[in-house]
Coordinates of C-alpha atoms in Angstrom, one line a residue:
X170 CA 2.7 8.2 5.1
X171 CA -0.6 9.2 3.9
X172 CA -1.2 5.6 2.1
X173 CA -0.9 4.5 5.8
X174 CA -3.2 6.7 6.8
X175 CA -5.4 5.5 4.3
X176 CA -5.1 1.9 4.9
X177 CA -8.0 0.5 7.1
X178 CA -6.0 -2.3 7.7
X179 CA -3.4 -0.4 9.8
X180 CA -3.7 0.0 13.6
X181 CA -3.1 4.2 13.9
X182 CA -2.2 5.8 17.2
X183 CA -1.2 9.1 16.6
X184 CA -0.4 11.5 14.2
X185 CA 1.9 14.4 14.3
X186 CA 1.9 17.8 12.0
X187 CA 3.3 20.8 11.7
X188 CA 1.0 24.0 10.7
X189 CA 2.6 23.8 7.3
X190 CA 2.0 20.2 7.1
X191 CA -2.0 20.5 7.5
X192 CA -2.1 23.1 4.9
X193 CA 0.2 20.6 2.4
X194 CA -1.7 17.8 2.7
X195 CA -5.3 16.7 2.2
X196 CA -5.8 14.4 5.3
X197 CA -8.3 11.3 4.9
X198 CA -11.9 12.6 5.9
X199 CA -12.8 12.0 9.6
X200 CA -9.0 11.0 10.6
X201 CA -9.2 13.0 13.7
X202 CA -11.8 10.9 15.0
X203 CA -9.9 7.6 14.9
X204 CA -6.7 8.4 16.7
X205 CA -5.2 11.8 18.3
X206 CA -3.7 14.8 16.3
X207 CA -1.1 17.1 17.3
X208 CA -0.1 20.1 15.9
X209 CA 3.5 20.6 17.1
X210 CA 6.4 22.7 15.5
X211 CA 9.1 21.6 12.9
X212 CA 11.6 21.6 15.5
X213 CA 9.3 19.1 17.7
X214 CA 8.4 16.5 15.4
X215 CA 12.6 16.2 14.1
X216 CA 13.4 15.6 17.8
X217 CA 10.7 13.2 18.3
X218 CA 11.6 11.2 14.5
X219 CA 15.1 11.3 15.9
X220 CA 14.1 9.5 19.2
X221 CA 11.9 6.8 17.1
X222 CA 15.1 6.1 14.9
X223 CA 13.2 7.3 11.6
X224 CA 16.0 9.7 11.1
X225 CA 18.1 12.4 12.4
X226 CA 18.4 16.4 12.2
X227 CA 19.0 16.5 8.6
X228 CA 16.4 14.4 7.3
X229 CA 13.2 16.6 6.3
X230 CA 10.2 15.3 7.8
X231 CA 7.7 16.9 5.3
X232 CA 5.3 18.2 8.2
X233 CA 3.6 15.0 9.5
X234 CA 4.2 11.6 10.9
X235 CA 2.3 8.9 12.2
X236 CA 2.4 6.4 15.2
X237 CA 1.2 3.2 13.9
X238 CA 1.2 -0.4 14.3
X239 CA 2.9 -2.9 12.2
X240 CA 0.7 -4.5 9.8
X241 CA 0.2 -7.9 10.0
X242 CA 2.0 -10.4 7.9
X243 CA 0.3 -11.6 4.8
X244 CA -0.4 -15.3 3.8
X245 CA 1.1 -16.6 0.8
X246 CA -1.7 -18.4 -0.6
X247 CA -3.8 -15.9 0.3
X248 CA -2.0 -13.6 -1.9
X249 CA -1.4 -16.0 -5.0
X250 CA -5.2 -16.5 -4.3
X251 CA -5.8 -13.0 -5.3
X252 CA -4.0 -13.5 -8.5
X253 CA -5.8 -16.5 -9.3
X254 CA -8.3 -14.7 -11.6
X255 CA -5.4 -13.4 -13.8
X256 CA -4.4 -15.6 -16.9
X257 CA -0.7 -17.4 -15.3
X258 CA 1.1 -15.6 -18.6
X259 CA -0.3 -12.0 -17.3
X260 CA 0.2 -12.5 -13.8
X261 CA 3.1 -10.8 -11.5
X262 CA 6.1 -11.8 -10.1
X263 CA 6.9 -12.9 -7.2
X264 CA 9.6 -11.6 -5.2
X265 CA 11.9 -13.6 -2.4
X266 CA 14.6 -12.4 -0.2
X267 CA 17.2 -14.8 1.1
X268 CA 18.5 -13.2 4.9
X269 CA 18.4 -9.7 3.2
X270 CA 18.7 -7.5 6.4
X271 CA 19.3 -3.9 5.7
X272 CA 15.8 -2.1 5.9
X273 CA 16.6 0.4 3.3
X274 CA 17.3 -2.3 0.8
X275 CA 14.0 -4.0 1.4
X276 CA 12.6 -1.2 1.6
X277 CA 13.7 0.0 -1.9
X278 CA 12.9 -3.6 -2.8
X279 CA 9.3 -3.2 -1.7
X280 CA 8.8 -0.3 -3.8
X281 CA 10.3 -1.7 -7.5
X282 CA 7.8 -4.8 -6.6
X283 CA 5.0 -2.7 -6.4
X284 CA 6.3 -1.0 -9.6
X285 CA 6.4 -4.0 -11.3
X286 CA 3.0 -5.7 -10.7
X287 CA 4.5 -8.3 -7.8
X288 CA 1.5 -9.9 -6.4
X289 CA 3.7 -10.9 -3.0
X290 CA 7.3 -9.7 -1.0
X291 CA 8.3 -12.6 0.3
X292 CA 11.3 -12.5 3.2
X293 CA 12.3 -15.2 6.3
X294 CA 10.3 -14.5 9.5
X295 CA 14.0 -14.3 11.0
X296 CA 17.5 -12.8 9.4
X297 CA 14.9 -10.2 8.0
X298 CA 14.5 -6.9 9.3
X299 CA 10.7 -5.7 11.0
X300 CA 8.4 -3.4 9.8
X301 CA 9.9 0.0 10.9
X302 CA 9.9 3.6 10.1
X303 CA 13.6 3.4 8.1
X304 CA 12.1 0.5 5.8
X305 CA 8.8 2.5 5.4
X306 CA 10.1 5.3 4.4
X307 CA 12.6 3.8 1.7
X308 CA 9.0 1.9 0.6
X309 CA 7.2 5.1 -0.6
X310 CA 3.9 3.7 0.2
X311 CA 4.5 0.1 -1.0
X312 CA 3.9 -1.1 2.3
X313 CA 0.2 -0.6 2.1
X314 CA 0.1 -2.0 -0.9
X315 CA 1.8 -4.7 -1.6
X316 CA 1.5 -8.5 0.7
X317 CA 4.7 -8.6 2.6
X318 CA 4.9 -13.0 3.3
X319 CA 7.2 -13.7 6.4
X320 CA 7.8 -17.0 5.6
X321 CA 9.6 -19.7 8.2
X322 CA 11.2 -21.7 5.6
X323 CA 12.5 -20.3 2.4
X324 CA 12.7 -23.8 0.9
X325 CA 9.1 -24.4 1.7
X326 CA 7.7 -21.3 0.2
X327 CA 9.8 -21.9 -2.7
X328 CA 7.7 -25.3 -3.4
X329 CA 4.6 -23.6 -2.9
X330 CA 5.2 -20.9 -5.5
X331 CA 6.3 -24.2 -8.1
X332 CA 2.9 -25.6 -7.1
X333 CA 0.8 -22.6 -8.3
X334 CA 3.3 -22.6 -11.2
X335 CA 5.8 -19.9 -11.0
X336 CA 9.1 -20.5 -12.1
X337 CA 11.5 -19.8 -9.7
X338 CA 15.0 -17.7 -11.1
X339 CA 17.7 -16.9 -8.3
X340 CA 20.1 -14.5 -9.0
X341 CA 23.9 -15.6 -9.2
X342 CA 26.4 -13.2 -10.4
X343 CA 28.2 -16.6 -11.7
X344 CA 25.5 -18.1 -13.8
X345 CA 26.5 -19.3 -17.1
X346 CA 22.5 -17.7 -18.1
X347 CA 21.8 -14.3 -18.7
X348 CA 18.3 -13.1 -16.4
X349 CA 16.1 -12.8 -19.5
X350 CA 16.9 -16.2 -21.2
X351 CA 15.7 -17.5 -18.4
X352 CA 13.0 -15.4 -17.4
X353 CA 11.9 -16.3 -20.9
X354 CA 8.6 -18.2 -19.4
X355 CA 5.2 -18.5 -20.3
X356 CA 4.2 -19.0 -16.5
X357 CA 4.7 -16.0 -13.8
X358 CA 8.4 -15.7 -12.5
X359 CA 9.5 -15.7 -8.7
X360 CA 12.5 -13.6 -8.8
X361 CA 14.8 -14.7 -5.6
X362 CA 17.7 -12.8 -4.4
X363 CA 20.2 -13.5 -1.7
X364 CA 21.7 -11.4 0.8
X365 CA 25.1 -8.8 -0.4
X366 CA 28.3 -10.6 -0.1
X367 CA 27.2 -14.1 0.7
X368 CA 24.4 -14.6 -2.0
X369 CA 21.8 -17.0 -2.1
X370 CA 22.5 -19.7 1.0
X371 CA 23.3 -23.3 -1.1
X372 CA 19.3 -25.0 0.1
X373 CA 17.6 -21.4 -1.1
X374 CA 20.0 -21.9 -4.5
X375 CA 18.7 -25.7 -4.6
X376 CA 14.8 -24.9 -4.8
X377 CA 15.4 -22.6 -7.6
X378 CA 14.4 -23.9 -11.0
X379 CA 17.4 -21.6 -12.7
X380 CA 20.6 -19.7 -11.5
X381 CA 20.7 -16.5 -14.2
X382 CA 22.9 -13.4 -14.2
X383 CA 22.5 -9.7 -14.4
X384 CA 25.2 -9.2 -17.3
X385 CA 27.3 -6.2 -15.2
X386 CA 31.1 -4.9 -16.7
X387 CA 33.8 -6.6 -15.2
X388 CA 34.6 -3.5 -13.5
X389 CA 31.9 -3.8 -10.9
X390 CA 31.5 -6.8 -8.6
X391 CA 28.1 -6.6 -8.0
X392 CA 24.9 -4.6 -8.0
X393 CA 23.3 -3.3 -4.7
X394 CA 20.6 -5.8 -3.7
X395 CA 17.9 -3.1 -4.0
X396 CA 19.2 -2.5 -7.8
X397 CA 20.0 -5.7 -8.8
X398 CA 16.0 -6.2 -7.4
X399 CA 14.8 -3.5 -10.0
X400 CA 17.2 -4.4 -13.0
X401 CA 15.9 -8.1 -12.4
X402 CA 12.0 -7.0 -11.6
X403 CA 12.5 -5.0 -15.2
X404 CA 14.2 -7.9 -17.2
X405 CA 11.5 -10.2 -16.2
X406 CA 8.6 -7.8 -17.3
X407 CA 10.7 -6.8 -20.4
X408 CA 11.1 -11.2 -21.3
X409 CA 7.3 -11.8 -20.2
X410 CA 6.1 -9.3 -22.9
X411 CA 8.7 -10.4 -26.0

């Protein structure tokens, strides 16, 4: 919470804290001059997390929470522009989610991408879940961070990220490739990963310039989407610096 709080890009309406809260934390200078702040007890601020549906009676709280706004969602070019000043070999991936719609997935997703030098998130404008407090709080902070491109075409975005040159690798638990052989690129990698159970719809599969696998034991079907994110933002990093 205190990168939103931080980011002058985000709208802030109110902020809530315990007494134990304000001594914890080191609040960004002049904050109570830009929105309200209210001390209230630990009891309060559970109740009122509860009724926002960031979490329930057994979830800690930490002392503080904010009331904010949404951000609003980035532009892809604008974010590959920002990149543009990086040699192509050096530069991050790029992450896309096929019709991924548990918040604490992309939320987890969010925070590996930041972990791994991602220069975009990219997700569907629809069959995506919104900005709310569940997926920010599974971010950690990424949020603020990292561009988060609602895109209304997958297959569209896709072609934009081959025109500035990434090579795009979707995930298939049935690919004859293993992930790093064919992460094995001199350009930056756009790493795309399909929904749990369904996968990667057949056009989304079709714009991808490889199909790879994370090699799992037999045992296991698959990998959580969150994890199979990491393992795959990790692989690609790991074939990028061979």
């Amino acid at each position: 919470m205190l990168p939103a709080l931080a980011n002058g890009q985000r709208v802030k309406r109110r902020l809530l804290l315990t007494e134990r809260g304000a001594e914890r934390y080191d609040l960004p200078a002049g904050i109570a001059g830009t929105l309200t702040v209210e001390t209230v007890s630990p009891e309060a601020l559970t109740r009122t997390l509860a009724r926002a549906g960031a979490g329930d009676s057994d979830v800690p709280h930490q002392g503080l929470a904010l009331a904010c706004e949404p951000l609003p969602p980035a532009d892809l070019d604008v974010a590959l522009s920002a990149a543009e000043g990086v040699p192509q070999a050096h530069r991050g991936p790029v992450v896309v989610l096929d019709q991924v719609t548990d918040p604490h997935n992309v939320g987890a997703v969010f925070r590996s991408a930041l972990a791994f030098g991602a220069v975009a998130l990219v997700t569907q404008d629809r069959h995506s879940p919104a900005e709310t407090a569940t997926l920010a709080k599974a971010a950690s902070g990424a949020l603020e961070h990292l561009p988060w491109v609602r895109a209304t075409n997958l297959a569209r975005a896709l072609d934009a990220l081959a025109d500035a040159g990434f090579w795009r690798v979707g995930l298939d638990g049935t690919a004859p490739v293993d992930l790093e052989g064919a992460a094995a690129q001199t350009g930056p990698v756009a790493l795309v990963l399909g929904a749990e159970g369904r996968g990667l719809r057949p056009n989304v599969a079709k714009h991808c310039d490889a199909l790879a696998r994370i090699p799992i034991d037999p045992a296991v079907e698959s990998l959580n989407v969150s994890n199979a994110a990491a393992v795959g933002l990790y692989a690609v990093t790991r074939a990028r610096r061979a």
